[in-house]
PDB file of C-alpha atoms in Angstrom:
ATOM      1  CA  UNK A   1     -17.210  -1.403  22.281  1.00  0.00           C
ATOM      2  CA  UNK A   2     -15.320   1.401  23.933  1.00  0.00           C
ATOM      3  CA  UNK A   3     -12.728   0.710  26.393  1.00  0.00           C
ATOM      4  CA  UNK A   4     -13.180   2.672  29.811  1.00  0.00           C
ATOM      5  CA  UNK A   5     -10.173   4.976  30.449  1.00  0.00           C
ATOM      6  CA  UNK A   6      -8.760   4.635  33.790  1.00  0.00           C
ATOM      7  CA  UNK A   7      -6.826   7.365  35.559  1.00  0.00           C
ATOM      8  CA  UNK A   8      -5.095   7.439  38.883  1.00  0.00           C
ATOM      9  CA  UNK A   9      -7.473   8.519  41.797  1.00  0.00           C
ATOM     10  CA  UNK A  10      -6.769  12.075  43.010  1.00  0.00           C
ATOM     11  CA  UNK A  11      -7.126  10.869  46.725  1.00  0.00           C
ATOM     12  CA  UNK A  12      -5.097   7.640  46.736  1.00  0.00           C
ATOM     13  CA  UNK A  13      -3.615   6.790  43.321  1.00  0.00           C
ATOM     14  CA  UNK A  14      -5.711   3.558  42.583  1.00  0.00           C
ATOM     15  CA  UNK A  15      -6.934   3.306  39.020  1.00  0.00           C
ATOM     16  CA  UNK A  16     -10.560   4.818  38.635  1.00  0.00           C
ATOM     17  CA  UNK A  17     -12.775   5.821  35.956  1.00  0.00           C
ATOM     18  CA  UNK A  18     -13.551   9.232  37.835  1.00  0.00           C
ATOM     19  CA  UNK A  19     -11.532  11.558  39.632  1.00  0.00           C
ATOM     20  CA  UNK A  20     -11.852   9.551  43.021  1.00  0.00           C
ATOM     21  CA  UNK A  21     -12.224   5.869  43.624  1.00  0.00           C
ATOM     22  CA  UNK A  22     -15.113   4.354  45.737  1.00  0.00           C
ATOM     23  CA  UNK A  23     -12.930   4.502  48.927  1.00  0.00           C
ATOM     24  CA  UNK A  24     -12.008   7.948  48.764  1.00  0.00           C
ATOM     25  CA  UNK A  25     -15.596   8.899  47.583  1.00  0.00           C
ATOM     26  CA  UNK A  26     -17.226   7.392  50.734  1.00  0.00           C
ATOM     27  CA  UNK A  27     -16.746   9.247  53.820  1.00  0.00           C
ATOM     28  CA  UNK A  28     -14.453   7.479  56.134  1.00  0.00           C
ATOM     29  CA  UNK A  29     -15.154   7.885  60.057  1.00  0.00           C
ATOM     30  CA  UNK A  30     -11.743   9.277  60.282  1.00  0.00           C
ATOM     31  CA  UNK A  31     -12.463  12.019  57.877  1.00  0.00           C
ATOM     32  CA  UNK A  32     -16.165  12.799  58.828  1.00  0.00           C
ATOM     33  CA  UNK A  33     -15.206  12.880  62.598  1.00  0.00           C
ATOM     34  CA  UNK A  34     -12.260  14.944  62.150  1.00  0.00           C
ATOM     35  CA  UNK A  35     -12.385  18.417  63.727  1.00  0.00           C
ATOM     36  CA  UNK A  36     -12.688  21.400  61.330  1.00  0.00           C
ATOM     37  CA  UNK A  37      -9.639  23.388  60.987  1.00  0.00           C
ATOM     38  CA  UNK A  38      -9.540  26.294  62.995  1.00  0.00           C
ATOM     39  CA  UNK A  39      -9.280  29.545  61.093  1.00  0.00           C
ATOM     40  CA  UNK A  40      -8.025  31.463  64.036  1.00  0.00           C
ATOM     41  CA  UNK A  41      -4.336  32.307  63.867  1.00  0.00           C
ATOM     42  CA  UNK A  42      -2.125  31.786  66.738  1.00  0.00           C
ATOM     43  CA  UNK A  43      -1.091  34.556  68.967  1.00  0.00           C
ATOM     44  CA  UNK A  44       1.993  36.618  68.114  1.00  0.00           C
ATOM     45  CA  UNK A  45       4.753  37.166  70.773  1.00  0.00           C
ATOM     46  CA  UNK A  46       3.487  40.468  71.813  1.00  0.00           C
ATOM     47  CA  UNK A  47      -0.038  39.141  72.272  1.00  0.00           C
ATOM     48  CA  UNK A  48       1.380  36.162  73.968  1.00  0.00           C
ATOM     49  CA  UNK A  49       3.379  38.108  76.448  1.00  0.00           C
ATOM     50  CA  UNK A  50       0.504  40.459  77.314  1.00  0.00           C
ATOM     51  CA  UNK A  51      -1.729  37.613  77.718  1.00  0.00           C
ATOM     52  CA  UNK A  52       0.545  35.984  80.102  1.00  0.00           C
ATOM     53  CA  UNK A  53       0.603  39.202  82.103  1.00  0.00           C
ATOM     54  CA  UNK A  54      -3.126  39.217  82.262  1.00  0.00           C
ATOM     55  CA  UNK A  55      -3.197  35.543  83.338  1.00  0.00           C
ATOM     56  CA  UNK A  56      -0.677  36.356  86.111  1.00  0.00           C
ATOM     57  CA  UNK A  57      -2.979  39.067  87.608  1.00  0.00           C
ATOM     58  CA  UNK A  58      -5.027  37.716  90.433  1.00  0.00           C
ATOM     59  CA  UNK A  59      -7.913  39.622  89.513  1.00  0.00           C
ATOM     60  CA  UNK A  60      -8.208  38.045  86.294  1.00  0.00           C
ATOM     61  CA  UNK A  61     -10.304  34.650  86.272  1.00  0.00           C
ATOM     62  CA  UNK A  62     -10.206  33.874  82.631  1.00  0.00           C
ATOM     63  CA  UNK A  63      -8.413  35.032  79.375  1.00  0.00           C
ATOM     64  CA  UNK A  64      -9.208  33.936  75.795  1.00  0.00           C
ATOM     65  CA  UNK A  65      -7.464  34.971  72.324  1.00  0.00           C
ATOM     66  CA  UNK A  66      -9.670  35.900  69.437  1.00  0.00           C
ATOM     67  CA  UNK A  67     -12.832  34.226  70.805  1.00  0.00           C
ATOM     68  CA  UNK A  68     -15.366  37.060  70.417  1.00  0.00           C
ATOM     69  CA  UNK A  69     -16.459  39.070  67.642  1.00  0.00           C
ATOM     70  CA  UNK A  70     -18.283  42.403  67.493  1.00  0.00           C
ATOM     71  CA  UNK A  71     -20.298  43.584  64.647  1.00  0.00           C
ATOM     72  CA  UNK A  72     -19.657  47.187  63.611  1.00  0.00           C
ATOM     73  CA  UNK A  73     -21.667  47.478  60.591  1.00  0.00           C
ATOM     74  CA  UNK A  74     -23.597  45.511  58.106  1.00  0.00           C
ATOM     75  CA  UNK A  75     -20.598  43.744  56.879  1.00  0.00           C
ATOM     76  CA  UNK A  76     -17.952  45.108  59.202  1.00  0.00           C
ATOM     77  CA  UNK A  77     -16.706  42.883  62.268  1.00  0.00           C
ATOM     78  CA  UNK A  78     -13.892  43.622  65.033  1.00  0.00           C
ATOM     79  CA  UNK A  79     -12.318  40.906  66.748  1.00  0.00           C
ATOM     80  CA  UNK A  80     -10.104  41.857  69.717  1.00  0.00           C
ATOM     81  CA  UNK A  81      -6.955  40.166  70.619  1.00  0.00           C
ATOM     82  CA  UNK A  82      -7.923  39.283  74.104  1.00  0.00           C
ATOM     83  CA  UNK A  83     -11.009  38.999  76.078  1.00  0.00           C
ATOM     84  CA  UNK A  84     -10.617  38.550  80.096  1.00  0.00           C
ATOM     85  CA  UNK A  85     -12.993  38.065  82.741  1.00  0.00           C
ATOM     86  CA  UNK A  86     -12.090  39.879  85.709  1.00  0.00           C
ATOM     87  CA  UNK A  87     -13.647  40.259  89.261  1.00  0.00           C
ATOM     88  CA  UNK A  88     -14.882  43.642  87.934  1.00  0.00           C
ATOM     89  CA  UNK A  89     -16.453  42.367  84.686  1.00  0.00           C
ATOM     90  CA  UNK A  90     -15.351  41.912  81.100  1.00  0.00           C
ATOM     91  CA  UNK A  91     -12.387  43.301  79.667  1.00  0.00           C
ATOM     92  CA  UNK A  92     -11.643  43.534  75.939  1.00  0.00           C
ATOM     93  CA  UNK A  93      -8.021  44.198  75.099  1.00  0.00           C
ATOM     94  CA  UNK A  94      -6.260  45.135  71.800  1.00  0.00           C
ATOM     95  CA  UNK A  95      -2.486  44.578  71.914  1.00  0.00           C
ATOM     96  CA  UNK A  96      -0.539  46.614  69.528  1.00  0.00           C
ATOM     97  CA  UNK A  97       3.350  46.335  68.710  1.00  0.00           C
ATOM     98  CA  UNK A  98       5.468  49.368  67.523  1.00  0.00           C
ATOM     99  CA  UNK A  99       2.955  51.132  65.343  1.00  0.00           C
ATOM    100  CA  UNK A 100      -0.812  51.616  66.040  1.00  0.00           C
ATOM    101  CA  UNK A 101      -2.464  52.296  62.498  1.00  0.00           C
ATOM    102  CA  UNK A 102      -5.500  54.288  62.114  1.00  0.00           C
ATOM    103  CA  UNK A 103      -7.858  51.684  60.838  1.00  0.00           C
ATOM    104  CA  UNK A 104      -7.116  49.466  63.845  1.00  0.00           C
ATOM    105  CA  UNK A 105      -7.554  52.421  66.185  1.00  0.00           C
ATOM    106  CA  UNK A 106     -10.663  53.530  64.412  1.00  0.00           C
ATOM    107  CA  UNK A 107     -12.360  49.919  64.643  1.00  0.00           C
ATOM    108  CA  UNK A 108     -11.336  49.615  68.385  1.00  0.00           C
ATOM    109  CA  UNK A 109     -12.967  53.048  69.067  1.00  0.00           C
ATOM    110  CA  UNK A 110     -16.245  52.274  67.176  1.00  0.00           C
ATOM    111  CA  UNK A 111     -16.436  48.920  68.814  1.00  0.00           C
ATOM    112  CA  UNK A 112     -15.968  50.429  72.437  1.00  0.00           C
ATOM    113  CA  UNK A 113     -18.680  53.207  71.700  1.00  0.00           C
ATOM    114  CA  UNK A 114     -21.167  50.526  70.444  1.00  0.00           C
ATOM    115  CA  UNK A 115     -20.613  47.995  73.033  1.00  0.00           C
ATOM    116  CA  UNK A 116     -20.129  49.880  76.364  1.00  0.00           C
ATOM    117  CA  UNK A 117     -20.955  46.357  78.255  1.00  0.00           C
ATOM    118  CA  UNK A 118     -17.057  46.139  78.861  1.00  0.00           C
ATOM    119  CA  UNK A 119     -14.040  47.794  79.670  1.00  0.00           C
ATOM    120  CA  UNK A 120     -11.814  48.305  76.706  1.00  0.00           C
ATOM    121  CA  UNK A 121      -8.173  48.703  76.533  1.00  0.00           C
ATOM    122  CA  UNK A 122      -5.613  49.293  73.866  1.00  0.00           C
ATOM    123  CA  UNK A 123      -2.076  48.457  75.005  1.00  0.00           C
ATOM    124  CA  UNK A 124       1.287  49.021  73.056  1.00  0.00           C
ATOM    125  CA  UNK A 125       4.471  47.475  73.523  1.00  0.00           C
ATOM    126  CA  UNK A 126       7.341  49.904  73.730  1.00  0.00           C
ATOM    127  CA  UNK A 127      11.034  49.737  74.427  1.00  0.00           C
ATOM    128  CA  UNK A 128      10.284  51.049  78.046  1.00  0.00           C
ATOM    129  CA  UNK A 129       7.476  48.439  78.685  1.00  0.00           C
ATOM    130  CA  UNK A 130       3.638  48.667  78.107  1.00  0.00           C
ATOM    131  CA  UNK A 131       1.803  51.550  77.493  1.00  0.00           C
ATOM    132  CA  UNK A 132      -2.008  51.946  77.588  1.00  0.00           C
ATOM    133  CA  UNK A 133      -2.900  53.796  74.617  1.00  0.00           C
ATOM    134  CA  UNK A 134      -6.690  54.033  75.084  1.00  0.00           C
ATOM    135  CA  UNK A 135      -8.824  52.873  77.989  1.00  0.00           C
ATOM    136  CA  UNK A 136     -12.845  53.005  77.759  1.00  0.00           C
ATOM    137  CA  UNK A 137     -14.932  52.552  80.837  1.00  0.00           C
ATOM    138  CA  UNK A 138     -18.421  53.689  80.021  1.00  0.00           C
ATOM    139  CA  UNK A 139     -17.095  56.903  78.613  1.00  0.00           C
ATOM    140  CA  UNK A 140     -13.881  57.220  76.363  1.00  0.00           C
ATOM    141  CA  UNK A 141     -10.857  58.514  78.104  1.00  0.00           C
ATOM    142  CA  UNK A 142      -7.656  59.269  76.112  1.00  0.00           C
ATOM    143  CA  UNK A 143      -4.102  58.608  77.580  1.00  0.00           C
ATOM    144  CA  UNK A 144      -0.620  59.163  76.287  1.00  0.00           C
ATOM    145  CA  UNK A 145      -1.286  62.370  74.405  1.00  0.00           C
ATOM    146  CA  UNK A 146      -3.208  60.742  71.532  1.00  0.00           C
ATOM    147  CA  UNK A 147      -6.808  61.215  70.933  1.00  0.00           C
TER     148      UNK A 147
END
């Protein structure tokens, strides 16, 4: 007769023959009903500052962070930093810090061209304050000497 080898359960440390004991294998109500982890990262300081500016505007009814994704290609997606519902319609905002990278700017422009259902705005925080880098409202208009 061969003796069964007991190991500590990886869940609770109780002796068990497998990796997990019976109690850890059974789905508990707490584990089953726990909300899934939110994969969306939190806002950085720059995004939070601009979101506060938007929320303070009386023409803005609602502001959300990272809540919408736009499909650009078969496996390409664009998630804007902020989406706001204004009295004039939907506003999609991309907030940038000191540097605006080409790939981020290109994805923003592609998304704005493919989805003209909203106003699109890319803003950059500079030492002097906020600067609108790009704004699209149906047809693209460039600001700030970049284009």
